Amino acid sequence: MLYFWPLKDPEKGPASVLSFGGIKILLDPGANDLLSEFVELDFTPDLILFSHSDVSHVGSFVHGFKYYGWHDVPTYATLPIFNMGRVTMSDCYKNIMDNSISVKDIDKAFDSIITLRYSQPISLSGKLDGISITAYNSGHSLGGTIWKITKDSENIIYCINWNHSKDSHLNGSILYSNGTILDALSRPTTLITDAMNSNISIPSRKKRIEAFFDSIKNTFAQQGSILIPTDAATRSLEFCWILDRYWQQHNLQYPIYFLSHTGNKAISYAQSMIEWMSDSVISEYGSSGSVFEFTYVKVIANEFQLLTMVSGPKVILATSPNMDCGFSQKVFLDSIAKDPKNLVILSQKSIYYQNSLSKDLLDHWNLAVKHNDQPVPPAVALNFNKIVIIRTSVPLVGSELEKYQEKEKLHREKETAKLIMEFQNKDLFDSSDSDLNDDNNSNHRKTHFRNDSMIVKGSASLLSPNIHDLYLQTNEIKRMSPRFKMFPTLEKRRRFDDFGEIIVPEKFFRVTEEDLEFNINNELNKSINSMTKKRKWTGVPNNIEDGNIDKDVNIPSKTIITEEKILIKCSVRYIDMEGLHDGKSLKTIIPMVNPRKLVLINSSQEARDNMMATCRSLTSFTDDIYSPFQGEILKIGIKLNSYNLKLSDDIINTLRWKKLGDYNISHVIGKLKLSTDPTEIDLPILEILPMHSNIRNVPQSHPLFVGDVKLTKVKQFLQEQGHIAELIGEGILLCDGLVTVKKIGGGKVILEGGVSQEFYDVRKIVYDSIVEFL
């Protein structure tokens, strides 16, 4: 049976669990920007799947990997999520100044992810045997994924945060393309999706882009600056792209800054993943490889580089989107909030949580434009006070520093001991090609094992009297050949895509004589400056102006939280740049997918109620529509009895196979033979019925139809044969104005029309789309 339950309030994120008969799949274990709402489980999941690389989808992964034992859980994502997810989490942990998770912890967690391509079916094994997963493009973010999960008769589509429209650098979702639903994603047993924006209408992308740049130009005219709080690696790429393009086209000289601890890495990763971008980007940059080489966008990666920002009008993209921490909060408090000439452009309301600074600004804007009927309401001047929580990092000293160092020492010893034990176990139990059994070799091996054990001397955890070596004096051990001692090493898995091993482009740049001379001069200047211990007259530390410092200095520190009352006098405007579907498209596409069961999560209660009302008003749509609250367990498996058994050779010879989609099926009647030995666990055997007995007891069967009639396919086949066919709504196909094909509940199909050649043509096509057993 199939069970599903959300792990969070549906308004706070998509984290949820899908369960197949004891197999638990964790979907999108996210968190908020402050990482204060981790996903907490009382069990270890059997599989983890990621849909996007932002904090709301991957925020709990590193924490769970380090503290909850998720390191042994198979985890799947596309290559962009594998790369951009680590960028996002590195930036997030730096924003909240959390030293409990290191960059090494983040890399270790994301290195465990198994990457896959779009439309690549993966059949899982072991405990997950029988489950198949496939990733499809969802739009919205680079590598964004719609998951198709199949097991037995269950076909689940998990589709969160998708966009049917194209962005500047992304294709639209493959779910809906050229007016049709992708066959592989149509008519699932269960569709799990969001109802985001179902109750509102979003202006066209053209109007929103125009409003975006009009706001920027108007602010520049007033000698003000623009702050755009954004994420580290998903929608920020879209902003960088459109801003740099616009600056090139209009030859603007105002600076654009992208403030992110991992901004350079995000752009570098994006440059290496052009095949995941839109067709237009691939056609324009496919051969040159210069995609995302920005002319006007400058990355600021640390607080020292903030000193290099010029005064005067500018555009600032800054993390995090909620402005409760990170560069966005710092810039807002220091230079944006108190000046009426400045503007804050909000763009990602779906990830703004209650009481965050961005949510408060959005609420003030919504209240002011409540009665404005413009497609994109204008900016609103603010004037109110707000208490803001500020995080400050302070180096540890005294006893706090000693405790931290002791804790780190114990942690390193534990990790070292673990690596050594893993190395020893691998060394001892690896198979050997030799077959030596003499005593001398055996004695040599015993000495070898004892010497290996001495490696761990000094590790307190392994010298405990409660820990003992395995007794290994067996014939199997005697046959093993001696091995040379080595230092423990773990090789990182090499990553490949369709074009081969993934490389870092910077490693292959051609070095010219000018570059070499410039680097030599820089090194000389560094040496001179460090020897004289002086700074430049600008007051900026050496090399900061050139942006050369982009590495972490891991200084033990703690975070001090203070409150500050600020006066906000800047302007604010909301322009939807999330790259998500709107209400009209949602209410058009979901009925076309036509799931047998629909589950709505990851959206406001108002939006879910609106979508449920729309779906229930459709006569041809399923009545099984759910909107679960946090922790509510839904039993959503289809009502189907399925059993595993063996077929006898005689009955196999009588089967007549018919093709249906990806399957071969056959109708069979037989008699089960059960094992008489209760200790045997073999499957029951289905044997052919003898002709001389039991034939009278065989139930009479009526013609059996297997399959699903898809009206879009019927329409396509009719049009190919010269007929006029059109869908007139509510699951009705009109053919030549004479015959209708209607789908109603329970999988029933009704053909209506007079006796004519058109009627028989339509009936034949309908019959050809299913399998009939007489």
CSV table of C-alpha atoms in Angstrom, one decimal, residues 10 193-199 599-615 626-628:
chain,number,residue,atom,x,y,z
A,10,PRO,CA,2.3,22.9,3.6
A,193,THR,CA,2.1,18.8,-6.8
A,194,ASP,CA,1.7,22.4,-5.4
A,195,ALA,CA,-1.2,24.8,-5.9
A,196,MET,CA,1.0,27.8,-5.8
A,197,ASN,CA,-0.5,30.9,-7.5
A,198,SER,CA,-3.8,29.1,-8.2
A,199,ASN,CA,-5.8,32.0,-6.8
A,599,VAL,CA,-2.3,15.5,-3.6
A,600,LEU,CA,-1.7,19.3,-3.1
A,601,ILE,CA,1.1,20.5,-0.9
A,602,ASN,CA,3.7,23.3,-0.6
A,603,SER,CA,1.3,26.2,-1.0
A,604,SER,CA,-1.0,28.4,1.1
A,605,GLN,CA,-4.4,27.0,2.4
A,606,GLU,CA,-6.2,29.6,0.3
A,607,ALA,CA,-4.4,28.5,-2.9
A,608,ARG,CA,-5.0,24.8,-2.2
A,609,ASP,CA,-8.7,25.3,-1.5
A,610,ASN,CA,-9.1,27.3,-4.7
A,611,MET,CA,-7.4,24.5,-6.7
A,612,MET,CA,-9.5,21.8,-5.1
A,613,ALA,CA,-12.7,23.7,-5.9
A,614,THR,CA,-11.7,24.1,-9.5
A,615,CYS,CA,-10.8,20.4,-9.9
A,626,TYR,CA,-6.3,15.6,-1.0
A,627,SER,CA,-4.8,18.6,0.9
A,628,PRO,CA,-3.0,17.1,3.9
